Short mmCIF file of C-alpha atoms in Angstrom, two decimals:
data_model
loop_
_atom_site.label_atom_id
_atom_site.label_comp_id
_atom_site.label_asym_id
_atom_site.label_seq_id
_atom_site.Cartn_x
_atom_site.Cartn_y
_atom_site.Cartn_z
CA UNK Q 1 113.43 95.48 63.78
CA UNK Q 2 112.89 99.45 64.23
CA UNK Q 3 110.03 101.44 63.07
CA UNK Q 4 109.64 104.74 64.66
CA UNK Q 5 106.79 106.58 63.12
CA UNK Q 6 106.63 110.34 64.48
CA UNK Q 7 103.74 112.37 63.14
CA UNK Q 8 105.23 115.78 63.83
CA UNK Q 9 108.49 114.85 62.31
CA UNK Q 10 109.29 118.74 62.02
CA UNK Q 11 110.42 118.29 65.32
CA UNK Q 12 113.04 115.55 64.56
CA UNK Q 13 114.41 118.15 61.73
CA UNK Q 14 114.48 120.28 64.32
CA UNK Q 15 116.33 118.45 66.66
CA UNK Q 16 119.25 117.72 64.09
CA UNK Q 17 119.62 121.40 62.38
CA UNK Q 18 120.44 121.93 66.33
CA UNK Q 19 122.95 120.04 66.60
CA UNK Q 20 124.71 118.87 63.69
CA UNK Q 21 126.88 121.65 63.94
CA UNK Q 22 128.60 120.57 67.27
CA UNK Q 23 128.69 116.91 66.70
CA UNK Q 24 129.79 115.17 63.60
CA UNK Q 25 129.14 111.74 64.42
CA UNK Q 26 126.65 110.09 66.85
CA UNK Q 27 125.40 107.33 68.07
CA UNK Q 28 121.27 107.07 68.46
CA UNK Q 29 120.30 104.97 70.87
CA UNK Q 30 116.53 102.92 70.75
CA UNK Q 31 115.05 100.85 73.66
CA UNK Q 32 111.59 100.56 74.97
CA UNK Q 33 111.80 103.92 76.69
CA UNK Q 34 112.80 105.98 73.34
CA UNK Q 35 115.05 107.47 71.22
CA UNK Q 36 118.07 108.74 72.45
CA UNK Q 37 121.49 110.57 71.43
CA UNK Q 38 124.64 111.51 74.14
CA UNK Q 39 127.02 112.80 72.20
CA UNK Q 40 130.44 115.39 73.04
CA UNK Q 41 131.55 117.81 70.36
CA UNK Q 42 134.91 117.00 69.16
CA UNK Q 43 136.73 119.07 71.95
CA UNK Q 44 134.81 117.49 74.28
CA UNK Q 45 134.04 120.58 76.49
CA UNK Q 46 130.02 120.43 75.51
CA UNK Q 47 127.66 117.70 75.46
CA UNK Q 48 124.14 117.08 73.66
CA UNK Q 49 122.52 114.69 75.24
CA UNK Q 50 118.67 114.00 73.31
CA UNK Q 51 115.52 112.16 74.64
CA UNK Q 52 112.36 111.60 72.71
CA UNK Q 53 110.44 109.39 74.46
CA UNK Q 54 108.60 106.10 73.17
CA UNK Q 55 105.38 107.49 74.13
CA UNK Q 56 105.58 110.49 71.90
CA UNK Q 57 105.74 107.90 68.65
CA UNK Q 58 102.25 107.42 67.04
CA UNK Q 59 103.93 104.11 66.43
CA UNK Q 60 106.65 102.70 68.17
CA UNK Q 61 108.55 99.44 67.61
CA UNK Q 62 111.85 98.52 68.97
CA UNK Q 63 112.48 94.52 69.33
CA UNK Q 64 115.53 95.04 71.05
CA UNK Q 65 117.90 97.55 72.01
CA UNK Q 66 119.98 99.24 68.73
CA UNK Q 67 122.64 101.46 68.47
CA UNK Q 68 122.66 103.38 65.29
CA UNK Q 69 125.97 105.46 64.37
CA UNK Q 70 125.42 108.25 61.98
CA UNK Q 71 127.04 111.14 60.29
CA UNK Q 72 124.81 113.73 62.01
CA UNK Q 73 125.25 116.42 58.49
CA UNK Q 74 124.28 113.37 56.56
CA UNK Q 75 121.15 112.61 58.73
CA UNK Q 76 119.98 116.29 58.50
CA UNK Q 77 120.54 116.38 54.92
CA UNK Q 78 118.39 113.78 54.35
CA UNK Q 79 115.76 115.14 57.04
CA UNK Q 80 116.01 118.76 54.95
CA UNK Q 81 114.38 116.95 52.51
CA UNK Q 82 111.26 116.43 54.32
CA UNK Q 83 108.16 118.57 54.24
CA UNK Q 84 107.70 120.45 57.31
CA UNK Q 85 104.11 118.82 57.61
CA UNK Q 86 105.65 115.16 56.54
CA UNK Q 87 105.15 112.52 58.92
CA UNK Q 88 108.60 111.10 59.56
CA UNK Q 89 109.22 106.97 59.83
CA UNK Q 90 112.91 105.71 61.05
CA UNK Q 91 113.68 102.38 60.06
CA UNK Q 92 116.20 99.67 60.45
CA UNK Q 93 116.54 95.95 60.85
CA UNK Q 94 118.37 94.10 63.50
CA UNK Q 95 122.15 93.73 62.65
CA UNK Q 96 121.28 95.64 59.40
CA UNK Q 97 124.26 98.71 57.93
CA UNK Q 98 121.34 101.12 57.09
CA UNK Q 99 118.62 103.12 58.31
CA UNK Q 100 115.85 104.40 56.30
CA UNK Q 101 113.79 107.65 56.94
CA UNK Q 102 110.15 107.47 54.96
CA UNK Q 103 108.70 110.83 54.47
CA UNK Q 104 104.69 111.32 54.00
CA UNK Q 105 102.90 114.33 52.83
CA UNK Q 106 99.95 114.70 55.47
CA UNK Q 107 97.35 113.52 52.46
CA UNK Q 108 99.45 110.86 51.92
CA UNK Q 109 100.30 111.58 47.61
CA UNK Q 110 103.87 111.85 48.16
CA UNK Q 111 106.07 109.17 49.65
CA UNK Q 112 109.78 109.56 50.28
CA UNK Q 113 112.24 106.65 51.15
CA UNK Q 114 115.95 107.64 51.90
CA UNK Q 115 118.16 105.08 52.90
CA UNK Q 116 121.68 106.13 54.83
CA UNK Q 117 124.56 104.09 55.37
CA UNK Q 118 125.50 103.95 59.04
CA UNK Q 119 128.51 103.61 60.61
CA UNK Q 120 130.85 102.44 63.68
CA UNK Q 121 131.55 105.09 65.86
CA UNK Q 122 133.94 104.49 68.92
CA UNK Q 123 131.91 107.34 71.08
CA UNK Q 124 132.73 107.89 75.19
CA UNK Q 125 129.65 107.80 76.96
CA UNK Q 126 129.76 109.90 80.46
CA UNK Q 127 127.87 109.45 83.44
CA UNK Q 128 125.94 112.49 84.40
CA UNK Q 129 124.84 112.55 87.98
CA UNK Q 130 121.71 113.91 88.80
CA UNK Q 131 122.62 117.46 90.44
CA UNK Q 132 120.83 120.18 92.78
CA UNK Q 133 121.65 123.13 90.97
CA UNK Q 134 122.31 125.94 92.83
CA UNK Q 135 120.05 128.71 90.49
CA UNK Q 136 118.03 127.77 87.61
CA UNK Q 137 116.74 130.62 85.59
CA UNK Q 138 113.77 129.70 82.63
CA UNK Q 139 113.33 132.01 80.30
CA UNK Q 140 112.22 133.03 76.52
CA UNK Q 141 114.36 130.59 74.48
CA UNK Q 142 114.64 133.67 71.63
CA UNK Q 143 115.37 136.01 74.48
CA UNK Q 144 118.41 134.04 75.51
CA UNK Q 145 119.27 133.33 71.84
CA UNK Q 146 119.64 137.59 71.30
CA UNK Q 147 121.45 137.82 74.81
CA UNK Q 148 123.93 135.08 73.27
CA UNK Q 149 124.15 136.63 69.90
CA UNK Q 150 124.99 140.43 71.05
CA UNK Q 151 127.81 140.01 73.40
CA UNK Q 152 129.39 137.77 70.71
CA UNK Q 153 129.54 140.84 69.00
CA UNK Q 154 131.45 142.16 72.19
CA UNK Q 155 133.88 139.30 73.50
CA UNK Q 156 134.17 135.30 73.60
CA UNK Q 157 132.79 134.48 76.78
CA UNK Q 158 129.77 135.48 79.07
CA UNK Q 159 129.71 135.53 82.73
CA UNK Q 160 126.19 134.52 83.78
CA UNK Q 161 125.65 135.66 87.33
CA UNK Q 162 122.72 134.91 89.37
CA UNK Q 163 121.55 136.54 92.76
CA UNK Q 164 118.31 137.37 94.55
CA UNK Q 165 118.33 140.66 91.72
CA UNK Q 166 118.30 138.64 88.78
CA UNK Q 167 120.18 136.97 86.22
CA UNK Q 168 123.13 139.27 85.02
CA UNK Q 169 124.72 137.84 81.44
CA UNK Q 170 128.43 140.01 81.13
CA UNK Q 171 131.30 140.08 78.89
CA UNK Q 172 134.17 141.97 77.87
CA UNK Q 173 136.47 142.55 74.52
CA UNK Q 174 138.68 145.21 72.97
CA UNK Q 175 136.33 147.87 72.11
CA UNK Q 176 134.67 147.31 75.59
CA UNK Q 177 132.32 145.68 77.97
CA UNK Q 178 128.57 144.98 78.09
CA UNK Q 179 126.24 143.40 81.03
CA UNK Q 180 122.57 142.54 80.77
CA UNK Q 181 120.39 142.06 83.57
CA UNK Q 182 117.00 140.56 83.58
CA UNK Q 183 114.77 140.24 86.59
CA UNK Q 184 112.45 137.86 87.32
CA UNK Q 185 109.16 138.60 85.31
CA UNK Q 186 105.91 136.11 85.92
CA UNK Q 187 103.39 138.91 85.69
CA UNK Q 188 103.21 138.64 81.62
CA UNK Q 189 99.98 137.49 80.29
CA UNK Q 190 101.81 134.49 78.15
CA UNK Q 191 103.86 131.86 80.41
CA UNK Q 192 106.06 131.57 77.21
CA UNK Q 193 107.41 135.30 77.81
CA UNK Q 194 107.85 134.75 81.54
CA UNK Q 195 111.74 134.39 83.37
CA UNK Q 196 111.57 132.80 86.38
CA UNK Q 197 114.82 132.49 88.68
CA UNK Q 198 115.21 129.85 91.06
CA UNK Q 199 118.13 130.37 93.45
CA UNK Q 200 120.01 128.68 96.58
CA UNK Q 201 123.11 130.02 96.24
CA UNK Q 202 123.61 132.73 94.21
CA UNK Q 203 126.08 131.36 91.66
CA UNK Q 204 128.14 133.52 88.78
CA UNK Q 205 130.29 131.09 86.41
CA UNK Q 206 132.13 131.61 82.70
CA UNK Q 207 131.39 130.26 79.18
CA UNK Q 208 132.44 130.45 75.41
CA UNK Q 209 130.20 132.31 73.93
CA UNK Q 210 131.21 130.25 70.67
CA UNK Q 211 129.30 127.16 72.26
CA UNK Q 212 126.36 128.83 73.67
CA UNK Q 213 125.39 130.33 70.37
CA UNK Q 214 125.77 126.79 69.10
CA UNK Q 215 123.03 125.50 71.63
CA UNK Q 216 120.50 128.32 70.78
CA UNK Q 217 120.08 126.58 67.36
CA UNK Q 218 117.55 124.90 69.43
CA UNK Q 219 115.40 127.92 69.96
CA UNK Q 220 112.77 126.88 67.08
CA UNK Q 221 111.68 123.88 69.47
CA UNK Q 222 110.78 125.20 72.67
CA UNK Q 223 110.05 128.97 73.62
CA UNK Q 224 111.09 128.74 76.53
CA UNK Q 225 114.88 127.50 77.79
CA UNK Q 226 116.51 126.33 81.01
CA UNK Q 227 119.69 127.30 82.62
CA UNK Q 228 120.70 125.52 85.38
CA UNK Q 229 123.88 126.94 87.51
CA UNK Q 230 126.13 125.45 90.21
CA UNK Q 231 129.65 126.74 91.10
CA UNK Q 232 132.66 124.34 89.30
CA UNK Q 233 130.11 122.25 87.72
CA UNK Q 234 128.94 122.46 83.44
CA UNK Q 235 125.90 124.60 83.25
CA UNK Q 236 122.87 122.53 81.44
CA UNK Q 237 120.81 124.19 79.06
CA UNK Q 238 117.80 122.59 78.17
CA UNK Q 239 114.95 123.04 75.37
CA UNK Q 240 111.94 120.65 76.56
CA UNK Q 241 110.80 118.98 73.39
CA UNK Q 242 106.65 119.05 73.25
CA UNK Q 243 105.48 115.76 75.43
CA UNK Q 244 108.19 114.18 73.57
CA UNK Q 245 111.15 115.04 76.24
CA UNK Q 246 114.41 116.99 75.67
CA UNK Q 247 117.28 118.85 74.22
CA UNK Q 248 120.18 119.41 76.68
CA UNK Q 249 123.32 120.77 76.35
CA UNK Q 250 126.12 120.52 78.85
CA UNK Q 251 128.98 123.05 78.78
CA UNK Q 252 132.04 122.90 81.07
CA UNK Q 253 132.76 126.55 82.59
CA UNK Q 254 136.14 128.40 82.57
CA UNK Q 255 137.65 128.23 85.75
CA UNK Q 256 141.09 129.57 87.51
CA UNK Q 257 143.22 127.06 86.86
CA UNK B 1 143.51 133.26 84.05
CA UNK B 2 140.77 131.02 83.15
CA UNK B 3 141.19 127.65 81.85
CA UNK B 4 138.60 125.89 79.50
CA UNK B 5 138.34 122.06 81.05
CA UNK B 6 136.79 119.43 79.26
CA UNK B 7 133.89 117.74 80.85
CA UNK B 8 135.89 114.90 81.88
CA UNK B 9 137.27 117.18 84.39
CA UNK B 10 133.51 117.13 86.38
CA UNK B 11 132.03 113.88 85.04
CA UNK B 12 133.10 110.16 85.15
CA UNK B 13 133.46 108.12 81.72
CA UNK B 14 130.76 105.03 81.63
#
């Protein structure tokens, strides 16, 4: 038996209008230490990997450890249907081909049950090693959403380039190039507007801007977003998910071949 | 040129 009950279950709509662009089908996991998701998109060059964390449940029951598959546009159709307010209950039984997601208005006069088949999905799980990365930049989560979104408008990929001046995001197209450089900034009056720039090496690597944009679906939860860098290695980008845990996206770099 | 790799190319299957 399952019974998740998340009071802020905006944040669980959130979470899947983030990624159920990238990943079709996905596998939730559920043990004693939370709900979790690791899941590649179907070229398997990126990789969402999810944590909410048992603790972050009003009421969390899990009598032993389930793996759900679902269609991830299925499960945020369902979710859309939720008030932003609604508390949000997952539920499934043991062995059972269905989960159901209970919606309540915060006054508790409107009650939602939606029940979703789920399914068998063959998913490769990867072993992540934990990594010293060799720059990590945190910075305004909407600030690295725009960065993303204008030099799409300008070419496919991004070089993100980090040394003791800052963080310097470049690309090039047909009708020309474009860099932006942002220094490190903790003198703002609001630590959400802050950048702050690690760095041990400095580090400058290549992505498709295609999946980047993808992950910045993810602004709405956090406003602030971390970019961890190290040479040859995917870069991590991670949205911290309020005392719950975390959004992370993994994306494997261009590199000479 | 630059090659896209898939992340199997940095990270071990479980």
């Amino acid at each position: 038996m399952l019974e998740l009950r998340l009071v802020q279950g905006s944040l669980l709509k959130k979470v899947m209008e983030s990624i159920k662009d990238l990943v079709n089908d996905a596998n939730f996991d559920c043990s004693a230490t939370g709900f979790s998701l690791q899941a590649m998109d179907s070229s398997h060059v990126a990789l969402v990997s999810l944590l909410l964390r048992s603790e972050g449940f009003e009421h969390y029951r899990c009598d032993r450890n389930l793996s759900m598959g679902m269609n991830l546009g299925n499960m945020a159709k369902m979710l859309k249907c939720a008030g932003n307010d609604d508390i949000v209950t997952v539920k499934a039984d043991d062995g059972g081909d269905c989960v159901t997601f209970m919606f309540e208005s915060p006054n508790q006069d409107k009650i939602a049950d939606f029940e979703m088949k789920l399914m068998d999905i063959d998913s490769e799980h990867l072993g992540i090693p934990e990594a010293e990365y060799e720059a990590i930049v945190r910075m305004p989560s909407a600030e690295f959403a725009r960065i993303c979104k204008d030099l799409s408008t300008i070419g496919d990929t991004v070089v993100i380039s980090v040394t003791k001046e800052g963080v310097k995001f470049s690309t090039r197209g047909d009708i020309g190039t474009a860099n932006i450089v942002l220094r490190q900034n903790t003198s703002v009056d609001k630590p959400e507007e802050a950048t702050i720039i690690e760095m041990e090496t400095p580090v400058s690597l290549t992505f498709a801007l295609r999946y980047m944009n993808s992950f910045t679906k993810a602004t709405p939860l956090a406003s602030q977003v971390t970019v961890s860098l190290s040479s040859e290695l995917p870069v991590v980008v991670e949205y911290k998910i309020a005392e719950m845990g975390y959004l992370r996206f993994y994306l494997a770099p261009k590199i000479e071949e | 040129s630059q090659k896209q790799f898939p992340l199997k190319a940095f990270y071990a299957m479980t």
